[in-house]
CSV table of C-alpha atoms in Angstrom, one decimal:
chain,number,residue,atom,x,y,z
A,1,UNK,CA,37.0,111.1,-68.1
A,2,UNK,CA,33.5,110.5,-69.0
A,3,UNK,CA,33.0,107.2,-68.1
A,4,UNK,CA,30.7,105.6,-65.4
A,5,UNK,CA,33.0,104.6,-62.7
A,6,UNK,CA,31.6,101.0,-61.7
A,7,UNK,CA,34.2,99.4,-59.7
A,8,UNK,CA,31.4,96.1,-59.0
A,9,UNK,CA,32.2,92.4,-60.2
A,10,UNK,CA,30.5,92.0,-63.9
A,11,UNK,CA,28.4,89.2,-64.7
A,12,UNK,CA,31.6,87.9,-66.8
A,13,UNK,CA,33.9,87.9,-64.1
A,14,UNK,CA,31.6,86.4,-61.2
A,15,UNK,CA,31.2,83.1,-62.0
A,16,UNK,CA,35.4,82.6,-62.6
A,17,UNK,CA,35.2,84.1,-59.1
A,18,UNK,CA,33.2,81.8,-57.6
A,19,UNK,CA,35.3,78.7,-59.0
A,20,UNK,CA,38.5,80.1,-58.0
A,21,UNK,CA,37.5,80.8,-54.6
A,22,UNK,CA,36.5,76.9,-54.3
A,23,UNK,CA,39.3,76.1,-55.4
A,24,UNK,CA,41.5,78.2,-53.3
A,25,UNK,CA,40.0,77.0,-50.3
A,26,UNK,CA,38.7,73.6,-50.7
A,27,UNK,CA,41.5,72.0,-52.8
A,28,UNK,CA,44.3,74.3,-52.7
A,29,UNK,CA,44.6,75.7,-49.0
A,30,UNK,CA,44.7,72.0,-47.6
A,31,UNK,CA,47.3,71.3,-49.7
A,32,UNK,CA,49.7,74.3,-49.3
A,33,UNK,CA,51.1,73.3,-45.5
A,34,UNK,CA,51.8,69.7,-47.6
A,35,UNK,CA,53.7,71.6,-50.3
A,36,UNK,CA,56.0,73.7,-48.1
A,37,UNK,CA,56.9,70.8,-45.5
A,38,UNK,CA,58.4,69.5,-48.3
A,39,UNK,CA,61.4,72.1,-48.4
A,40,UNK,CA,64.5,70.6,-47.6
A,41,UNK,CA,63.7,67.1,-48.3
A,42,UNK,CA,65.1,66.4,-51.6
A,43,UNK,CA,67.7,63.5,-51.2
A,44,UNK,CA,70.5,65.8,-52.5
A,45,UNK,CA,69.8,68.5,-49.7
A,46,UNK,CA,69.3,71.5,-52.0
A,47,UNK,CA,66.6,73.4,-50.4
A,48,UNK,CA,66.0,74.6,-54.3
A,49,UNK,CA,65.0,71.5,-55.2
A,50,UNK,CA,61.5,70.3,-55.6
A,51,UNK,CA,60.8,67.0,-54.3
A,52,UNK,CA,58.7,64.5,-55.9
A,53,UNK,CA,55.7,65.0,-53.9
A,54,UNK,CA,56.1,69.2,-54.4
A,55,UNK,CA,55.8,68.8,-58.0
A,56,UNK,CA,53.0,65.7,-57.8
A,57,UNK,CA,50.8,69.1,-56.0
A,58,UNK,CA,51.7,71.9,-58.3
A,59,UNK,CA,50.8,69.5,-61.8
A,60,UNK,CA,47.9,67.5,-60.5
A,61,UNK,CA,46.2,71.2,-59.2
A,62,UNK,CA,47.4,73.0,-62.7
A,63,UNK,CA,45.4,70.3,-64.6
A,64,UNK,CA,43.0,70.3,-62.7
A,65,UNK,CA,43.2,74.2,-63.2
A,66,UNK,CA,43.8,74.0,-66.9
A,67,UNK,CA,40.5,71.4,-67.1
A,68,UNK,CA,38.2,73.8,-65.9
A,69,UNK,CA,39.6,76.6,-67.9
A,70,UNK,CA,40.7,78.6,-65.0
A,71,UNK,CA,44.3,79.5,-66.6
A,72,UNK,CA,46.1,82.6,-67.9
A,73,UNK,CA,43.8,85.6,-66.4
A,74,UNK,CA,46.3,88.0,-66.3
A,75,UNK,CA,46.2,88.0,-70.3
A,76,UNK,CA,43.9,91.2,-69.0
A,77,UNK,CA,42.4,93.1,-72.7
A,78,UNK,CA,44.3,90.5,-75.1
A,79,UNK,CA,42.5,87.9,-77.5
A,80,UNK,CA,44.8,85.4,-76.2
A,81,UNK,CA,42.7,84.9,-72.7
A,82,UNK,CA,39.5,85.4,-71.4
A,83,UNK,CA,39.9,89.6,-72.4
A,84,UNK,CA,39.2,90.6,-68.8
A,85,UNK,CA,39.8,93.9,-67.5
A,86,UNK,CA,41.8,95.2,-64.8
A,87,UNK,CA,39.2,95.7,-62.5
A,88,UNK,CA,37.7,92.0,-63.6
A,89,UNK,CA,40.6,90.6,-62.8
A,90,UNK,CA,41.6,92.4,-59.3
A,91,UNK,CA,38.8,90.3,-57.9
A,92,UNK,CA,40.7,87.0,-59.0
A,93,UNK,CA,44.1,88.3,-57.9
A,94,UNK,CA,42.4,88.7,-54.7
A,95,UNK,CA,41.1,84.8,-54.5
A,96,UNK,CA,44.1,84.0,-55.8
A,97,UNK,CA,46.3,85.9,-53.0
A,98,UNK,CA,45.1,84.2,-50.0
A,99,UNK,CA,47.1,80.9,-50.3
A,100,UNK,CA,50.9,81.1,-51.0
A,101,UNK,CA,51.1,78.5,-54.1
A,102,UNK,CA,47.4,79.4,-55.2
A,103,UNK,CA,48.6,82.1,-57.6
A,104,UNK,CA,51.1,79.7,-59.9
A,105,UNK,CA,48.3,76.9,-60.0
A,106,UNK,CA,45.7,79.1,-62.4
A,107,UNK,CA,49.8,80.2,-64.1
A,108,UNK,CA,48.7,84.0,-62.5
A,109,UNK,CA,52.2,84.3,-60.6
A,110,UNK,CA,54.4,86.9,-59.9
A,111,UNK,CA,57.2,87.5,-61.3
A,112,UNK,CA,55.8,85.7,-64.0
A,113,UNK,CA,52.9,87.2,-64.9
A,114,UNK,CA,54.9,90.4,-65.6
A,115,UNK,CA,57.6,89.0,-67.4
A,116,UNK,CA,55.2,86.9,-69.8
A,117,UNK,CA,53.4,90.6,-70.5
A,118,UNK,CA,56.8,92.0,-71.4
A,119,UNK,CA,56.8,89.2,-73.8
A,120,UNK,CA,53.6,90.1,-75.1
A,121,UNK,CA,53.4,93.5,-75.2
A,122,UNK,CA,57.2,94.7,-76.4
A,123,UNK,CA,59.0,91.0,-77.3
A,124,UNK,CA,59.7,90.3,-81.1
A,125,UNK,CA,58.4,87.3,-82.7
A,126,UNK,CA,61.1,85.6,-82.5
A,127,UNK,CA,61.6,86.1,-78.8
A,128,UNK,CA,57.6,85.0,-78.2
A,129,UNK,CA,58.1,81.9,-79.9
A,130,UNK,CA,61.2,81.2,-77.9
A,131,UNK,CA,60.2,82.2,-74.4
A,132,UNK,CA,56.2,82.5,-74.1
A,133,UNK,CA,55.0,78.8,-74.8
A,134,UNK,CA,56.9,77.6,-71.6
A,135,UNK,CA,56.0,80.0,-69.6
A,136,UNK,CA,52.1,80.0,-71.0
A,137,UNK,CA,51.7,76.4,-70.0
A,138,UNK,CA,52.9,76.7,-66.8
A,139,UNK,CA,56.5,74.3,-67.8
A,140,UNK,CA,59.2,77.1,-66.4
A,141,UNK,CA,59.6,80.2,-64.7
A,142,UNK,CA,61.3,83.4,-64.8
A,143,UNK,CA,62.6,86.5,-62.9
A,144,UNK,CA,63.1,89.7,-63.3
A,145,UNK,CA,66.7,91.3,-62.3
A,146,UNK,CA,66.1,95.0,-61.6
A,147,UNK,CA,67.3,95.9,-57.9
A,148,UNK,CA,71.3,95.8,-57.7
A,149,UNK,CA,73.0,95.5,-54.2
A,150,UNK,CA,75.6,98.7,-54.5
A,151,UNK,CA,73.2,101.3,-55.3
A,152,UNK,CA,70.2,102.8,-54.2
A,153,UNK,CA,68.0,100.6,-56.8
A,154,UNK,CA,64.5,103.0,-55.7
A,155,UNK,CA,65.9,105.4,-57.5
A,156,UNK,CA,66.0,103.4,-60.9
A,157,UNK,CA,68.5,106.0,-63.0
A,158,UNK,CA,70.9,104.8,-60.2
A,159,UNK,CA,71.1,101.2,-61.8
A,160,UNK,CA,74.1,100.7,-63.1
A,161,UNK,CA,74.9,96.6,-64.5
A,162,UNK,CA,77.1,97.2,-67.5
A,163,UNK,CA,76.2,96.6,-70.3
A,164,UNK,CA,78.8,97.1,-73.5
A,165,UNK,CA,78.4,96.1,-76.8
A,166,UNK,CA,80.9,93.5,-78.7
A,167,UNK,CA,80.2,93.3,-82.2
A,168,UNK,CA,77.0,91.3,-82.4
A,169,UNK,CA,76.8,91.0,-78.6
A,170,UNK,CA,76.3,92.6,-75.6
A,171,UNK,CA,78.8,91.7,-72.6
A,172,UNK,CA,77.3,91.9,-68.9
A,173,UNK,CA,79.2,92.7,-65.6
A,174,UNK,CA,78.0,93.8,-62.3
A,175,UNK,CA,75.5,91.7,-59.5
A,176,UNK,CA,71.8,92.2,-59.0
A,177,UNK,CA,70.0,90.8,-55.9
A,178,UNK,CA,66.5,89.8,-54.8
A,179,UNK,CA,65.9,88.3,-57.9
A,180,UNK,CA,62.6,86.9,-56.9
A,181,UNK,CA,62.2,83.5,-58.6
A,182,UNK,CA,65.8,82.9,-59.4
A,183,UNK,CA,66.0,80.0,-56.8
A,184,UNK,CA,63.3,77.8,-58.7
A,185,UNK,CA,65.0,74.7,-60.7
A,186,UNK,CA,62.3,76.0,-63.3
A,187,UNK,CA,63.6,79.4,-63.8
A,188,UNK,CA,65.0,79.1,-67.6
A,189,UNK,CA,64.9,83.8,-68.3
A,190,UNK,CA,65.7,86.2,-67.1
A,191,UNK,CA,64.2,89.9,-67.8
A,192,UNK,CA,67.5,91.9,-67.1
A,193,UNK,CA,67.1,96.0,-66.2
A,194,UNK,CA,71.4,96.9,-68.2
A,195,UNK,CA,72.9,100.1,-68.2
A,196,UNK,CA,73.9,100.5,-72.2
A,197,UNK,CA,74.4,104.4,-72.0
A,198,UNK,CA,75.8,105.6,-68.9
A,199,UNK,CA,75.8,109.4,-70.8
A,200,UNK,CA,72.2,109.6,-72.2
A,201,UNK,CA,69.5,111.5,-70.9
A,202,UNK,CA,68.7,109.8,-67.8
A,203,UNK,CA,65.4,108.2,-69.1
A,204,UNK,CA,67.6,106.7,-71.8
A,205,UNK,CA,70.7,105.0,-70.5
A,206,UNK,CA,69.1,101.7,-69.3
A,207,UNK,CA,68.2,98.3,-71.8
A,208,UNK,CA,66.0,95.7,-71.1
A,209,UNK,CA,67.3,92.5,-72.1
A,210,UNK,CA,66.4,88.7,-72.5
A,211,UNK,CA,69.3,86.4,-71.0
A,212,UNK,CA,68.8,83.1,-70.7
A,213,UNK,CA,69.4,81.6,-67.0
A,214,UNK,CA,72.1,78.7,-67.8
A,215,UNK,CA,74.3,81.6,-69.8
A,216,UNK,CA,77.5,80.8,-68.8
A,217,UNK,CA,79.1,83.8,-66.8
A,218,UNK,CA,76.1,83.8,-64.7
A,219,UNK,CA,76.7,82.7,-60.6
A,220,UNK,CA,74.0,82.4,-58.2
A,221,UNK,CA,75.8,83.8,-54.9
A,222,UNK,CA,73.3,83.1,-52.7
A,223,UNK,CA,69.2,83.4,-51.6
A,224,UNK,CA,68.6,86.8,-49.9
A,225,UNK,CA,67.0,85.7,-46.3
A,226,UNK,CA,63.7,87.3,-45.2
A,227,UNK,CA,63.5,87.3,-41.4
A,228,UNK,CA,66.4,84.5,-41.8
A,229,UNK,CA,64.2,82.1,-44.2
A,230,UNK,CA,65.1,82.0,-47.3
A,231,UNK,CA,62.2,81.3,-49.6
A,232,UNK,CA,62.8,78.3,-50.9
A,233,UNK,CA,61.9,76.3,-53.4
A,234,UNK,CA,60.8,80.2,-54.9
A,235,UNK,CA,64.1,82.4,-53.6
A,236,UNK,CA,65.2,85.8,-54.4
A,237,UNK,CA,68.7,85.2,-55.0
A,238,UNK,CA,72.1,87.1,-55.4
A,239,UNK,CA,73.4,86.9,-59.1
A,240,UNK,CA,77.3,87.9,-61.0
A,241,UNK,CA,77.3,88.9,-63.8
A,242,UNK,CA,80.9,88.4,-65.5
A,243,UNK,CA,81.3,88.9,-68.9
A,244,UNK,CA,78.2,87.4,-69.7
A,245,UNK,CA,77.7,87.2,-73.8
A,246,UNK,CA,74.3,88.1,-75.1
A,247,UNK,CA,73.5,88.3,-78.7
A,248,UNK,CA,71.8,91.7,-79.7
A,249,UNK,CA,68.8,90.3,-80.4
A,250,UNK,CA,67.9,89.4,-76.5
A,251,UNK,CA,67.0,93.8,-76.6
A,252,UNK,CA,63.9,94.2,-75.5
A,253,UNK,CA,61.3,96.8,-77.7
A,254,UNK,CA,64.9,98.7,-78.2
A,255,UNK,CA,68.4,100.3,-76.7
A,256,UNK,CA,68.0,102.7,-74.5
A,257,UNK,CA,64.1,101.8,-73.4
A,258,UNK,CA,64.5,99.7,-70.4
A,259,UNK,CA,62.6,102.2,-68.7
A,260,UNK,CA,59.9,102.1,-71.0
A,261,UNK,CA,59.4,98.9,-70.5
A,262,UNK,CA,59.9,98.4,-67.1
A,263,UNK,CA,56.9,101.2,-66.4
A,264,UNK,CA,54.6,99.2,-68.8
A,265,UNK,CA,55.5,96.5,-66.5
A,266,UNK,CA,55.6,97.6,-63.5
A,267,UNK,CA,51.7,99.3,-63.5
A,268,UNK,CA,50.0,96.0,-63.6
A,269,UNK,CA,52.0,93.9,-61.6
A,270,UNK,CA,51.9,96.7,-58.4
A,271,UNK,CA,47.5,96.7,-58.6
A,272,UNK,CA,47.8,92.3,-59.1
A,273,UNK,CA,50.3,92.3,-55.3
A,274,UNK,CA,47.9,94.7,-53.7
A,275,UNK,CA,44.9,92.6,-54.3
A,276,UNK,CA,47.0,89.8,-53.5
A,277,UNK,CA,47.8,91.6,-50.5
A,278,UNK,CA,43.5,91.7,-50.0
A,279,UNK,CA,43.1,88.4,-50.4
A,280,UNK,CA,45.9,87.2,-47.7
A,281,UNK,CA,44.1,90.0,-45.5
A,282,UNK,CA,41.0,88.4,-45.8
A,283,UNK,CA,42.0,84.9,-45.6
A,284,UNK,CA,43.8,85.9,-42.4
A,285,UNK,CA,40.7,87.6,-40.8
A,286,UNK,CA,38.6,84.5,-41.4
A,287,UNK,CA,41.3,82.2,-39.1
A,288,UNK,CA,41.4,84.7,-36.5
A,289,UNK,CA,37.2,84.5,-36.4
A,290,UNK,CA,37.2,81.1,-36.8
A,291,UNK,CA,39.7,80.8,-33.6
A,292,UNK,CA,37.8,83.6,-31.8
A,293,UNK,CA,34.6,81.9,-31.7
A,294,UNK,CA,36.1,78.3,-31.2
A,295,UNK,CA,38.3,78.9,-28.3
A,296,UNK,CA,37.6,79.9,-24.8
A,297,UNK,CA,39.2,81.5,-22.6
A,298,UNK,CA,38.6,82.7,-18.6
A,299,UNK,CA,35.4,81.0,-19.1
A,300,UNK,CA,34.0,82.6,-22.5
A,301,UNK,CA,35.2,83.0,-26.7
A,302,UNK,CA,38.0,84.6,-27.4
A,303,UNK,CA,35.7,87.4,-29.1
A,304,UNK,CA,34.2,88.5,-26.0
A,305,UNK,CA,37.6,89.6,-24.4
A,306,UNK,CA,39.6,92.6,-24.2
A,307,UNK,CA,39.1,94.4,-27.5
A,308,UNK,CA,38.6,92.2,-29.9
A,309,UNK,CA,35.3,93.2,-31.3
A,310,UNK,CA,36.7,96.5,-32.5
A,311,UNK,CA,39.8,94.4,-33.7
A,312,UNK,CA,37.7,92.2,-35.8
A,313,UNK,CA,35.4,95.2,-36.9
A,314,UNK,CA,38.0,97.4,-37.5
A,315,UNK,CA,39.6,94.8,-39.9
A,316,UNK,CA,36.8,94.8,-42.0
A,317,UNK,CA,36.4,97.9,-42.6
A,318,UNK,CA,39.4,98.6,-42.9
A,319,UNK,CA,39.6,95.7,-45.6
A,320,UNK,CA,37.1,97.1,-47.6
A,321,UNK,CA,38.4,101.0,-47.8
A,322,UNK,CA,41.9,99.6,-49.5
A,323,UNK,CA,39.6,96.9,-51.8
A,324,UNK,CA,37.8,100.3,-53.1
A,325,UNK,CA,40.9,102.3,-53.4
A,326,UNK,CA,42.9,99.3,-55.2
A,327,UNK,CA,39.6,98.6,-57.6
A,328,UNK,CA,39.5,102.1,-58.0
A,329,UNK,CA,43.1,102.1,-59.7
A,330,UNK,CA,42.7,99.2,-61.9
A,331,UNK,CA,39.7,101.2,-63.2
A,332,UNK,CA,41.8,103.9,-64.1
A,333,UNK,CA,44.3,101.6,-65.7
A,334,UNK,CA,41.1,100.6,-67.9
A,335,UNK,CA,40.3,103.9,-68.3
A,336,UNK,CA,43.0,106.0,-68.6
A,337,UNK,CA,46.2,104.3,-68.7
A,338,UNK,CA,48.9,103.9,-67.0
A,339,UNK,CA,50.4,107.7,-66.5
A,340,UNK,CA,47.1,108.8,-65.3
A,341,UNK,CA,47.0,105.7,-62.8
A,342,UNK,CA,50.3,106.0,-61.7
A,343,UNK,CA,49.2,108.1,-58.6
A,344,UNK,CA,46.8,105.8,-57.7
A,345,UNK,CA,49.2,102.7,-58.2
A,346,UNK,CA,51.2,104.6,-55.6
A,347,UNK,CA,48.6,105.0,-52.8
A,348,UNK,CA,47.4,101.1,-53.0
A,349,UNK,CA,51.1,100.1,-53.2
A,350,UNK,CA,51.1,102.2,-49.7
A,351,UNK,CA,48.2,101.4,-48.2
A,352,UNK,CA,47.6,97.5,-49.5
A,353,UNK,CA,50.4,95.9,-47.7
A,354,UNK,CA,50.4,98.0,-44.1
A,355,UNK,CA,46.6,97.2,-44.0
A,356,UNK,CA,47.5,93.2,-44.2
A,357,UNK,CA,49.8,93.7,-42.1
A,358,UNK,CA,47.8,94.7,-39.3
A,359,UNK,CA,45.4,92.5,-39.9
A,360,UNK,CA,47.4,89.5,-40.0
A,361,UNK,CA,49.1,90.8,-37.0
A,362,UNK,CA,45.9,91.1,-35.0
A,363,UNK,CA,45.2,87.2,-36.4
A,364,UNK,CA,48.3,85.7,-34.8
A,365,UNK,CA,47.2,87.9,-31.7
A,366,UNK,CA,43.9,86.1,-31.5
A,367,UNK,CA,45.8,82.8,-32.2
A,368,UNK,CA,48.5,82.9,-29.4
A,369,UNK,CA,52.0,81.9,-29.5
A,370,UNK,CA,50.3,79.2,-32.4
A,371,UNK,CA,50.0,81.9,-34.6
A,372,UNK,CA,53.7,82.8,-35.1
A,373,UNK,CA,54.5,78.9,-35.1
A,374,UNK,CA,54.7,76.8,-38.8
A,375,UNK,CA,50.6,75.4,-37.3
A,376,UNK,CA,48.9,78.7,-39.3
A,377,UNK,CA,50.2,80.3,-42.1
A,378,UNK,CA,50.0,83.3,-40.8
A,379,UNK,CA,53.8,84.1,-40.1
A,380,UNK,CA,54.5,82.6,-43.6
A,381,UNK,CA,52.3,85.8,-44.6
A,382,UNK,CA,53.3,88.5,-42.3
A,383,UNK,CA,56.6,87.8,-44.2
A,384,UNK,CA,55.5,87.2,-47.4
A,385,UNK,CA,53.6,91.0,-46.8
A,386,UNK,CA,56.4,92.7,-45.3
A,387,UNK,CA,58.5,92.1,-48.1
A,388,UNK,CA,55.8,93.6,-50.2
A,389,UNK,CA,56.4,96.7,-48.5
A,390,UNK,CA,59.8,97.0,-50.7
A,391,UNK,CA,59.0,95.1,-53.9
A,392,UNK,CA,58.0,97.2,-56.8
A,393,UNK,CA,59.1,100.3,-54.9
A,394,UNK,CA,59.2,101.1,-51.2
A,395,UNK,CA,56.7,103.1,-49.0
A,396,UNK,CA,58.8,106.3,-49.2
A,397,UNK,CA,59.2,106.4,-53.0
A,398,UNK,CA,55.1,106.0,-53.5
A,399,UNK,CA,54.2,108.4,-51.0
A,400,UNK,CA,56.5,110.8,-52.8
A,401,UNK,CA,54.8,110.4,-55.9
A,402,UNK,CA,51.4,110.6,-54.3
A,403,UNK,CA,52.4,113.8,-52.7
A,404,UNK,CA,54.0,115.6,-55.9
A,405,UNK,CA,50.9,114.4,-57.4
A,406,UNK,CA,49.0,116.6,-54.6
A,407,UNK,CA,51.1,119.0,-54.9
A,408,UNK,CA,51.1,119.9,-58.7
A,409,UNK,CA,47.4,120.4,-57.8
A,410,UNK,CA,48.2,124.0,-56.3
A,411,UNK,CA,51.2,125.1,-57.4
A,412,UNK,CA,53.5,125.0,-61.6
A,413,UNK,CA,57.1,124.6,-59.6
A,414,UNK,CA,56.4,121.1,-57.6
A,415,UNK,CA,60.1,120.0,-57.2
């Protein structure tokens, strides 16, 4: 690599910053409490459905949004957005991580983000036209069914939903879980991880495939529950498969390449949730200075007692180490693609979310017993991060990578 390493915000980039952060903030933060007291409330009791007034937020904020020409970012090198790079657009992931619903108002959401540059990058044209116009505008969602509940879904070989083929079909059986997504009444896709050759090479046996969510066949069990809430109107459901009937034109790039596409997936979408993971971090550390210089106690500001100077420092330092490691991975996306990367995907994926999680810890410290009640968001995100911790790949998995990366360094036989 030859390149100049500049990991800074380009002139480009900046001023897209500066809106979304207003945004954020100013209209989107004061709105977000609003939007998730809503749960619950629709008239037929389904916590998975949106109320009136959920949905009056979400489209009055996305046109506003879409006005200003703050829409599709993640369309990162494509002449279908605004081109930006990876590193150009881990400072917007970052703005856009620090409020829960801020993400899907610019339509820079996970899982959909993903799912819309599987579309992009591997779907015929045929399956673009059907499924990318919805999902580009911001009208439905998606998710993406990897993880299965019966095996040990970190080690992906392991996954094991059949898949057979019928004549012009494929036939699905078997459950996958933490479907994050699945709960939404907008979800119309799914992006399914299959097994199609159970004796290939293991690299080989697995096919990605488009399934519409309404096939029939397809049962919703039940949300999966994170510290006992479960997500809603969002979810990360439960879902059998039996004998669902897809044509074989739902294959996605090819049989037998799930894994394929899942990596080009997967490399993006781990650098957007760490500098989501930033943004929440930050977000969190402003409340806890905010309540540290407005509230007193044994007669002076919370930030004069005990430690939490060093709290409050450490944070920010600590803030700004993982913001350099995580811009320094989308640079090597840029620059050297996703293999080369990969190493450095794995060390943000480690470090991003136990970061925020201390410093959002630290934040509810400052704020008291209030800061583990629904009056901050701040539990909402300890939650939200935790989870983190697992998506995409657990801590374990990624330091193992990071460590055989280390390893190969010094010796030809890394096992």
């Amino acid at each position: 690599m030859t390149a100049a390493m500049d990991l800074g915000m380009s002139d480009r980039v900046r001023p897209l910053v500066e809106q979304v952060r207003r945004m954020v903030r100013d209209e989107i933060a004061p709105l977000d409490a609003e939007y998730h007291a809503e749960v619950g409330r629709h008239p037929s009791g389904n916590r998975f459905a949106m109320t009136g007034r959920q949905v009056e937020i979400l489209d009055a904020l996305k046109e506003t949004a879409k006005a200003r020409g703050l829409w599709n970012f993640w369309l990162t090198d494509s002449d279908k957005g605004y081109g930006l790079t990876t590193v150009e657009y881990a400072y917007l992931a970052e703005e856009m991580g620090a409020v829960t619903i801020a993400p899907e108002i610019f339509n820079c959401n996970a899982p959909d983000t993903g799912n819309m540059e599987v579309l992009e990058r591997y779907g015929t044209d045929a399956q673009k036209a059907r499924w990318l116009p919805g999902l580009m505008e911001g009208r439905t969602r998606s998710a993406y069914l990897m993880t299965e509940p019966d095996v040990a879904s970190s080690d992906a070989v392991q996954i094991s939903l059949e898949c057979e083929r019928d004549g012009e079909d494929y036939v699905l059986n078997g459950e996958k879980y933490w479907a994050t997504g699945a709960g939404d009444p907008r979800c119309s896709l799914y992006i399914v991880m299959t097994r199609t050759d159970p004796d290939a090479p293991k690299h080989s046996r697995h096919t990605m495939l488009l399934v519409p969510a309404d096939t029939p066949g397809i049962d919703v069990l039940r949300p999966m529950e994170v510290f006992g809430h479960d997500d809603a109107p969002h979810g990360h459901m439960h879902i059998r498969f039996t004998d669902v009937r897809v044509p074989r034109d739902a294959v996605v790039l090819g049989e037998g390449r799930g894994f394929e596409v899942a990596q080009g997936r997967l490399g993006p979408g781990r650098i957007h949730h760490c500098m989501r993971a930033i943004g929440r971090a930050e977000y969190a550390l402003e409340l806890a200075c905010k309540r540290a210089l407005g509230r007193e106690a044994f007669g002076k500001p919370l930030a004069e007692l005990g430690a939490n100077y060093d709290i409050i420092a450490n944070a920010r330092i600590e803030i700004e180490m993982t913001r350099l490691l995580c811009l320094k991975a989308a640079w090597m996306m840029d620059n050297a693609g996703v293999r080369a990367a990969q190493p450095w995907i794995s060390k943000i994926k480690v470090q991003a979310p136990l970061m925020a999680l201390k410093v959002v810890d630290e934040a509810m410290q400052i704020f008291g017993a209030t800061g583990i009640s629904q009056d901050t968001p701040l539990a909402g995100i300890y939650t939200d991060l935790r989870t983190l911790r697992f998506a995409d790949g657990p801590d374990a998995v990624h330091r193992r990578q990071v460590a055989r990366a280390e390893l190969r360094k010094y010796s030809n036989t890394t096992r």
